[in-house]
CSV table of C-alpha atoms and ligand atoms in Angstrom, one decimal:
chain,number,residue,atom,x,y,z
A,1164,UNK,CA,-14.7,11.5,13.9
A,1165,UNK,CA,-16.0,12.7,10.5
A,1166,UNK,CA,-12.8,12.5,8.3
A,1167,UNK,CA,-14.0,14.6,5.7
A,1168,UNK,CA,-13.7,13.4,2.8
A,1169,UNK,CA,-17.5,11.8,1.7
A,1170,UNK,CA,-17.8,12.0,-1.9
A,1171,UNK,CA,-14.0,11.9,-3.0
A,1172,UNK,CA,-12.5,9.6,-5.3
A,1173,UNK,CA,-9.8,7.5,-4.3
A,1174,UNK,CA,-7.3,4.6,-6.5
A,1175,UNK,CA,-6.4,1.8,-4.4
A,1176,UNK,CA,-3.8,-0.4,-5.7
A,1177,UNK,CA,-3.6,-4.1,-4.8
A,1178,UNK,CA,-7.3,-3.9,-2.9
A,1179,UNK,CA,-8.5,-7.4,-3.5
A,1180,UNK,CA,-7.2,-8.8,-0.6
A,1181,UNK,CA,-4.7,-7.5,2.3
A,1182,UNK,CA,-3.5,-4.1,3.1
A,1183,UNK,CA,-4.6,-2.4,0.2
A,1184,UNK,CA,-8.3,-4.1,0.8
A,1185,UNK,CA,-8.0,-2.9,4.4
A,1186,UNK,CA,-7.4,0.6,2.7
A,1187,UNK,CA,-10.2,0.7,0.2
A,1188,UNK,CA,-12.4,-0.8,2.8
A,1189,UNK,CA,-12.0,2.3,5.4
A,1190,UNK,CA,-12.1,4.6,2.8
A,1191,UNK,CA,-15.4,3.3,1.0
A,1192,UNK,CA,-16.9,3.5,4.8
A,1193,UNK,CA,-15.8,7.1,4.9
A,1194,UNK,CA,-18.2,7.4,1.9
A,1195,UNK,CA,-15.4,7.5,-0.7
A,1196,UNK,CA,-16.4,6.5,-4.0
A,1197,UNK,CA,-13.2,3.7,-4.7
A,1198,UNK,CA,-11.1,2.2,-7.8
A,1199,UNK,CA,-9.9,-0.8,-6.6
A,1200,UNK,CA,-7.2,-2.2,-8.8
A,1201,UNK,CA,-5.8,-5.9,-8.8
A,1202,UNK,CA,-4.9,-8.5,-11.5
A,1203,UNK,CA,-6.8,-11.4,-10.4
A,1204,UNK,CA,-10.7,-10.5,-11.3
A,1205,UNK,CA,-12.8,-13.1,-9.9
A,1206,UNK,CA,-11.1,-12.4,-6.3
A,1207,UNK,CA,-11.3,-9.1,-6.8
A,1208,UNK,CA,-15.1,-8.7,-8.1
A,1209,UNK,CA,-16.0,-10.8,-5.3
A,1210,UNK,CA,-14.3,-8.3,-2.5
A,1211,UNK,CA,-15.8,-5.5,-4.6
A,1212,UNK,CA,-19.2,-7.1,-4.2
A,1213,UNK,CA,-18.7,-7.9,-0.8
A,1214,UNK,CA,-18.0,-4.4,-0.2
A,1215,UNK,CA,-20.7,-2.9,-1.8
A,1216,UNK,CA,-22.9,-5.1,0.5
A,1217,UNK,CA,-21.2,-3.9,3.2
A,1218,UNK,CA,-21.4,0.2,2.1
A,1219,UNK,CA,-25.4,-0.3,1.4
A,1220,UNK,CA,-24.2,0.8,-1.8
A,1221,UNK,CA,-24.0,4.6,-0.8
A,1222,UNK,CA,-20.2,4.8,-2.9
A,1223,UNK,CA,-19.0,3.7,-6.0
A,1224,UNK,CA,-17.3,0.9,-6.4
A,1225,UNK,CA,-15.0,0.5,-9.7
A,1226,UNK,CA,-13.0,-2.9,-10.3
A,1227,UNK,CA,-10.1,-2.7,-13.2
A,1228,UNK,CA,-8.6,-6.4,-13.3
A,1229,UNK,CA,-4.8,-4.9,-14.2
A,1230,UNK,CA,-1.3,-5.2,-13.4
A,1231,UNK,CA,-0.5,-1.6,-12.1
A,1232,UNK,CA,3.1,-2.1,-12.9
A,1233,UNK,CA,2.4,-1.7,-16.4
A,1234,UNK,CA,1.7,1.2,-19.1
A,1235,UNK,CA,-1.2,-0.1,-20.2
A,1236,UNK,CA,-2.7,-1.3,-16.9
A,1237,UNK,CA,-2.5,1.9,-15.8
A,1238,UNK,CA,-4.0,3.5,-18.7
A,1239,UNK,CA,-7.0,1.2,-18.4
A,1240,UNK,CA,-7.6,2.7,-15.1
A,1241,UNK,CA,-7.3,6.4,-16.5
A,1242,UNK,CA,-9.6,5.0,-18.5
A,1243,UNK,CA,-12.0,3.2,-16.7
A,1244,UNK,CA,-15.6,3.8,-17.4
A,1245,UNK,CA,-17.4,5.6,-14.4
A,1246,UNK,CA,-14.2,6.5,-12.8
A,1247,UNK,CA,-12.8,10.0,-12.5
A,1248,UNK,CA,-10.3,10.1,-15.3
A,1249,UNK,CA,-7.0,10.8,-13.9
A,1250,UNK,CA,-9.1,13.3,-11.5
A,1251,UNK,CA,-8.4,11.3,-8.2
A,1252,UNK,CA,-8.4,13.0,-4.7
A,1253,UNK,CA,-7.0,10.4,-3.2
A,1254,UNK,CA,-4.1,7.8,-4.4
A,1255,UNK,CA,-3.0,4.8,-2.4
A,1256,UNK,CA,0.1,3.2,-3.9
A,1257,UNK,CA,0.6,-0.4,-3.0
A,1258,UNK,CA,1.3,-4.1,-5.4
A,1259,UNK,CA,2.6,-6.8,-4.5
A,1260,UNK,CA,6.1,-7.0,-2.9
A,1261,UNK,CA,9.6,-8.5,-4.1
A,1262,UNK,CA,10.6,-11.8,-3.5
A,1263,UNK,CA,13.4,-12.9,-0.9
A,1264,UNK,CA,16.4,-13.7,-1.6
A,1265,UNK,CA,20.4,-13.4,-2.1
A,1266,UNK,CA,21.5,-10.6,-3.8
A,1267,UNK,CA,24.1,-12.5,-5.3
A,1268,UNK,CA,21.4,-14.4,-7.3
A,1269,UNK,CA,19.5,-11.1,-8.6
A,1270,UNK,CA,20.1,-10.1,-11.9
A,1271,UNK,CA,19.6,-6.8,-13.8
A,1272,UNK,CA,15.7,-7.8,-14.8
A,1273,UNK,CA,14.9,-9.1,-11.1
A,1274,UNK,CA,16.2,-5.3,-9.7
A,1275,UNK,CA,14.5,-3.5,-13.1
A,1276,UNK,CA,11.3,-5.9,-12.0
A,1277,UNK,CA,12.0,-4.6,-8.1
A,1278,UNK,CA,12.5,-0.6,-9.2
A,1279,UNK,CA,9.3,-1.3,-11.5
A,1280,UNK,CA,6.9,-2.4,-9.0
A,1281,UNK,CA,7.8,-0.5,-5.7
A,1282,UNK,CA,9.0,2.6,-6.7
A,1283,UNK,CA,8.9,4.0,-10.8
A,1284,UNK,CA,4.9,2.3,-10.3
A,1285,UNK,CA,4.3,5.1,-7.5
A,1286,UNK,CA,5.9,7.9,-8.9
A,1287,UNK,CA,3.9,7.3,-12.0
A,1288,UNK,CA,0.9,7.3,-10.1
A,1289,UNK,CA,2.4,10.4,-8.4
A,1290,UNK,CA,3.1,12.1,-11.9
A,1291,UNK,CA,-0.5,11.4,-13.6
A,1292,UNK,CA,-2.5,12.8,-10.6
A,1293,UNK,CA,-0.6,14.9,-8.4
A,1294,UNK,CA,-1.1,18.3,-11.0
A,1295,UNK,CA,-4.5,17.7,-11.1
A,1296,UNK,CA,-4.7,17.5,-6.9
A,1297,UNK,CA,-2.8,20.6,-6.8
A,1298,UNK,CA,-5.4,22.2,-8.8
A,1299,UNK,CA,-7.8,21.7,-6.9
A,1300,UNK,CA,-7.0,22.3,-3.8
A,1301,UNK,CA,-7.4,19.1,-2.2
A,1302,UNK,CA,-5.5,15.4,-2.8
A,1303,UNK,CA,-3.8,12.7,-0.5
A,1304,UNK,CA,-1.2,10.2,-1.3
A,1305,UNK,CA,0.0,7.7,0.6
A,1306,UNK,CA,2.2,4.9,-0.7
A,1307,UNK,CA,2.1,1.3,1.4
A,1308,UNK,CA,5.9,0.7,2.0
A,1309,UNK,CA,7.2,-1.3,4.2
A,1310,UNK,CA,9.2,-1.2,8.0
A,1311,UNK,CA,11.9,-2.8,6.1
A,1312,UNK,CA,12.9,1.0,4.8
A,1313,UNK,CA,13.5,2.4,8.1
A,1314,UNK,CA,15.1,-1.3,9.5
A,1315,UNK,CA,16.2,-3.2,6.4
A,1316,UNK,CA,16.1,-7.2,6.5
A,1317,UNK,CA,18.7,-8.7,4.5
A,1318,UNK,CA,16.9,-11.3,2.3
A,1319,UNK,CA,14.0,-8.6,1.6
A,1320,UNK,CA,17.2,-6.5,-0.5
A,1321,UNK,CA,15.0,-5.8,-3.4
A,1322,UNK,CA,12.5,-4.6,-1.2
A,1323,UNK,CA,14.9,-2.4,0.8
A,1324,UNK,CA,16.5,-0.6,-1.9
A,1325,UNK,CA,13.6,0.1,-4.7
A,1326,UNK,CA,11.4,1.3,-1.5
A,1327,UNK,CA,13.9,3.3,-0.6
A,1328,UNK,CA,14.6,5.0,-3.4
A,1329,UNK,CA,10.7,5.7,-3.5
A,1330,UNK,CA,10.9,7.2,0.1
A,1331,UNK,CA,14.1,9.9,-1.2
A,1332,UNK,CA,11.6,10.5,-4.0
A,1333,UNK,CA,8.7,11.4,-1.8
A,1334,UNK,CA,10.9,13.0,0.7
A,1335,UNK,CA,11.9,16.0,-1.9
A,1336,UNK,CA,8.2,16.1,-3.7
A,1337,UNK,CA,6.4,16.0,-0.7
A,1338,UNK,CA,8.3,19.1,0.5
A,1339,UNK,CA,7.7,20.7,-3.0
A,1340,UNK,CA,5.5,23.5,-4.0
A,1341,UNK,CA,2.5,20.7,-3.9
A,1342,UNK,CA,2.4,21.5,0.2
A,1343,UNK,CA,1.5,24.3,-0.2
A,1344,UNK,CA,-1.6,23.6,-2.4
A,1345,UNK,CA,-3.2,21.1,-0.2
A,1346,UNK,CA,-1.6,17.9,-1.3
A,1347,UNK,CA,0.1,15.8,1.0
A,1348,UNK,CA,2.3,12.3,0.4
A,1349,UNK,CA,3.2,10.3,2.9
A,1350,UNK,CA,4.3,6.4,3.3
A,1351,UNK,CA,2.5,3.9,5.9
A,1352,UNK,CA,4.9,1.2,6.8
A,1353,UNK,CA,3.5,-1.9,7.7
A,1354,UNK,CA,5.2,-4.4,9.9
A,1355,UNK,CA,3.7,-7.6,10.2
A,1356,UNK,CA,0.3,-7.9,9.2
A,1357,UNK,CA,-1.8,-10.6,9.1
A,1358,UNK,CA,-2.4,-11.3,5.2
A,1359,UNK,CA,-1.6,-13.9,2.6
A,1360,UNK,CA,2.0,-12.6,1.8
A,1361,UNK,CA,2.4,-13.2,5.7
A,1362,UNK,CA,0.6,-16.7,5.3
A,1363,UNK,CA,2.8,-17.3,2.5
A,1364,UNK,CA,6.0,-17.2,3.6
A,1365,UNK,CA,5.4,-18.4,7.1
A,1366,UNK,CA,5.5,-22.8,5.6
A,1367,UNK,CA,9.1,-21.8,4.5
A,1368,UNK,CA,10.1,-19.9,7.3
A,1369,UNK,CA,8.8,-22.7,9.7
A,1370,UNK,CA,10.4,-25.5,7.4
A,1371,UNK,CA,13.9,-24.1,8.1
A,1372,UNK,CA,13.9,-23.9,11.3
A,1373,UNK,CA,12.0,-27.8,12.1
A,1374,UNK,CA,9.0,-26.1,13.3
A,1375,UNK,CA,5.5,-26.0,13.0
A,1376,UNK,CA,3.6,-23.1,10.9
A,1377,UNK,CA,1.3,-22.4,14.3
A,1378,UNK,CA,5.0,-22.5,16.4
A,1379,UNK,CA,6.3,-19.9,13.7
A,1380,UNK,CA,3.4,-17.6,14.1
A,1381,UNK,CA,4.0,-17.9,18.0
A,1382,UNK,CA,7.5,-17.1,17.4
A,1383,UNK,CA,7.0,-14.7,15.4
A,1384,UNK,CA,4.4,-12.5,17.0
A,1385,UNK,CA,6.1,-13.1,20.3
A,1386,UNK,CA,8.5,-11.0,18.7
A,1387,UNK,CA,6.2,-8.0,18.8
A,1388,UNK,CA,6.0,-5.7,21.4
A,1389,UNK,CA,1.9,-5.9,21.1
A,1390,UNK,CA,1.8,-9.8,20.9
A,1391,UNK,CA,0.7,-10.2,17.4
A,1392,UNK,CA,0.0,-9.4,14.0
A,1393,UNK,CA,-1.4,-6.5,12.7
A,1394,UNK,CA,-5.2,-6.5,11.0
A,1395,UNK,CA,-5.9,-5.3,7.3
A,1396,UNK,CA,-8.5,-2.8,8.9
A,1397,UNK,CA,-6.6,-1.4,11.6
A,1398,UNK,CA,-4.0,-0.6,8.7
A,1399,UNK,CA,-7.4,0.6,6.7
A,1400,UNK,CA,-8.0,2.9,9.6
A,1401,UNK,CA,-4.4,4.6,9.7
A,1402,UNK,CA,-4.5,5.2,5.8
A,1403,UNK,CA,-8.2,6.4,6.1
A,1404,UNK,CA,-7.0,9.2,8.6
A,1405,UNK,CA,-4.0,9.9,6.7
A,1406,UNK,CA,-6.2,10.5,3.6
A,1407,UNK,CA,-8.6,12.9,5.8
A,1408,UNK,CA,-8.9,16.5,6.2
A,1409,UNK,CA,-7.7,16.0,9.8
A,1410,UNK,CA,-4.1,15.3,8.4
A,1411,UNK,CA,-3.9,18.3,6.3
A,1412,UNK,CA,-0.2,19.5,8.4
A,1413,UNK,CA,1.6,15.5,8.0
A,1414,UNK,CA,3.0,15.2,4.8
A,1415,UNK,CA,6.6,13.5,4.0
A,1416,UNK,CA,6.2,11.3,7.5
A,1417,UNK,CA,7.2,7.6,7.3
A,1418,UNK,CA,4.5,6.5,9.3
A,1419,UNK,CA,5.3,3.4,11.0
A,1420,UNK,CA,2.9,0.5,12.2
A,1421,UNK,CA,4.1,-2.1,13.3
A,1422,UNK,CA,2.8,-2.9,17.3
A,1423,UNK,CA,5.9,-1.5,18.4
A,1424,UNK,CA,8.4,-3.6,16.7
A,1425,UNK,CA,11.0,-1.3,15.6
A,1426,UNK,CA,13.4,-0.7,18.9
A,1427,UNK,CA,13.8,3.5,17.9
A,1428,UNK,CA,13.0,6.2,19.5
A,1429,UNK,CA,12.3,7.7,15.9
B,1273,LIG,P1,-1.3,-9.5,-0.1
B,1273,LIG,O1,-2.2,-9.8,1.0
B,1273,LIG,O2,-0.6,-10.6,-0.9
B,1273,LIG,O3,-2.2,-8.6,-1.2
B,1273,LIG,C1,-1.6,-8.1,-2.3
B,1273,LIG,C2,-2.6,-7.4,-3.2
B,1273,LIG,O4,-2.0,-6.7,-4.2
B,1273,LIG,C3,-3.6,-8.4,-3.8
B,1273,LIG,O5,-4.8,-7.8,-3.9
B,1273,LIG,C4,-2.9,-8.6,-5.1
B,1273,LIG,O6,-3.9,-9.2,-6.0
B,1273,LIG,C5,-2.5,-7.2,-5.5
B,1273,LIG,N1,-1.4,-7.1,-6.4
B,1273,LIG,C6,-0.2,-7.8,-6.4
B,1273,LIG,N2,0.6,-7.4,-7.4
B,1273,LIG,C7,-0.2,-6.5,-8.2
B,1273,LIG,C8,0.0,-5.9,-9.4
B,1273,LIG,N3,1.2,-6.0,-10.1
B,1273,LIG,N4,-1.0,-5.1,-9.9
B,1273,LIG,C9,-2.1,-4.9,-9.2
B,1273,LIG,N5,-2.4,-5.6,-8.0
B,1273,LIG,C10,-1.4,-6.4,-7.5
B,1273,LIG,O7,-0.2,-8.5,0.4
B,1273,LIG,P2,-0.2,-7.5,1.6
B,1273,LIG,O8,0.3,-8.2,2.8
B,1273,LIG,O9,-1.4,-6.7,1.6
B,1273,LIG,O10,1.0,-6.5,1.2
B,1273,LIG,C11,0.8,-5.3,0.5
B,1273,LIG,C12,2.2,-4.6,0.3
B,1273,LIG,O11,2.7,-4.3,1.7
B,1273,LIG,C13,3.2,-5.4,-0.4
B,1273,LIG,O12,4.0,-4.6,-1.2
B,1273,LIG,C14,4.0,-6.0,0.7
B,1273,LIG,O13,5.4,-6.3,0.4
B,1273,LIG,C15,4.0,-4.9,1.7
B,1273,LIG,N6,4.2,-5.3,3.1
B,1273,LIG,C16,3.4,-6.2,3.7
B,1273,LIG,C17,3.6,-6.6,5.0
B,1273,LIG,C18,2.7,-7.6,5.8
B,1273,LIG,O14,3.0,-7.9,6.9
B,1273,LIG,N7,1.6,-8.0,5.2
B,1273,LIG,C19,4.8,-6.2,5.7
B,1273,LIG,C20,5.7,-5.3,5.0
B,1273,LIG,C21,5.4,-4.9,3.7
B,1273,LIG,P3,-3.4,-10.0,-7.4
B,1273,LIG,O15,-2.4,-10.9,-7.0
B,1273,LIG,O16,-4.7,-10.6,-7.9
B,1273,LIG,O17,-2.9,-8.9,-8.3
């Protein structure tokens, strides 16, 4: 299926490694010229490189070493040399999740740090491009979230409540005039996928409970109606299609993809 959108420009946040990668990938093989955003820049040239073998070199390919959660990270991608200003068509909202926890132990800066990163970061994003979008007829956002919005786990608190306030957000401005000038936003929820932040916390998880990382994994996936982790690219693909022409009628969906882990019939 042609999706469309060859020649586009798309911001990718956190796309050195992971989902966000998985995102920028499928889009950049969709012929999407991409501005892949992380703070670490010798992983991410090399995945920029990597990718640029892999697209034959038929898109561009922008790397901005930044932390999006900040003002002036951000305003070095506006102002990025070869990039497209603040003149994206496509915007994929994702950084780096909040840390478990006990919300007894969270303090105002570890919530403000929370809010920061998974929500006020994406509605800035929002803000600076979704005018411009509208204007033009044509623009797709879609912000990585988590399942953890539509079934909360208890130690990922921060994570349940500044995503959720981002999903209210997008819920109204989705819905806004911006529908009707063909802009859509719409969140991808991943379950569990098969990146570092999985590979990270898996040692502690397996610690706790006397067993082995490779037992925990077992467990774990066992736990999934499909049997196992999700892939960065399969991911890639969902947001790729999201960010097509195809999915012009979907916007304000929670789109959920996880290999059938959530037990809901919606
Ligand atoms: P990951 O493999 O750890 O990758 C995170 C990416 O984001 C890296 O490229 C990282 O590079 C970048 N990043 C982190 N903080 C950033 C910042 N402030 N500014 C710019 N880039 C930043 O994580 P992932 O598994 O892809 O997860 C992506 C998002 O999905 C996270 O919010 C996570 O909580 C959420 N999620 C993931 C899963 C899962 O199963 N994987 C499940 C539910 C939700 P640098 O560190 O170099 O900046």
């Amino acid at each position: 299926m042609d999706l469309g959108i060859a020649g586009k420009w798309a911001l990718v946040g956190g796309a050195s490694k992971g989902l966000g990668w998985g995102c920028a990938r499928a889009l950049a093989l969709e012929g999407v010229n991409v501005v892949m955003v992380a703070r670490g820049a010798e992983v991410l040239h090399k995945t920029v490189d990597d990718l640029r073998a892999e697209t034959g070199g038929r898109v561009q390919l922008i790397a901005v070493a930044q932390d999006i959660t900040t003002v002036a990270g951000r305003e070095a991608i506006w102002n990025v040399a070869g990039g497209p200003g603040k003149n994206y068509d496509i915007v994929v909202t994702n950084a780096g999740g909040p840390p478990p926890g006990d919300f007894r132990e969270w303090d105002r800066d570890a919530w403000i740090k929370a809010i920061d990163g998974n929500m006020l970061t994406p509605i800035e994003l929002i803000k600076a491009t979704v005018d411009g979008m509208a204007a033009r007829g044509f623009g797709r956002i879609v912000n990585i979230t988590s399942s953890a919005v539509k079934s909360p786990i208890d130690v990922l608190g921060l994570s349940n409540g500044a995503r959720s306030g981002l999903t209210g957000f997008v819920a109204g401005t989705s819905r806004s005039k911006i529908a009707g000038q063909g802009v859509t936003i719409n969140n991808l929820l991943p379950g569990k996928f098969d990146t570092d932040r999985i590979r990270a916390t898996l040692p502690a998880m397996a610690q706790k409970q006397g067993k082995t990382v490779e037992e925990m994994r077992a467990i774990q996936q066992a736990q999934i109606p499909a049997g196992r982790y999700g892939t960065a690219q399969e991911f890639g693909a969902i947001c790729a299609f999201l960010c097509s022409q195809h999915a012009a009628y979907m916007t304000g969906q929670n789109v959920l993809a996880d290999g059938g882990a959530y037990p809901g019939s919606f």
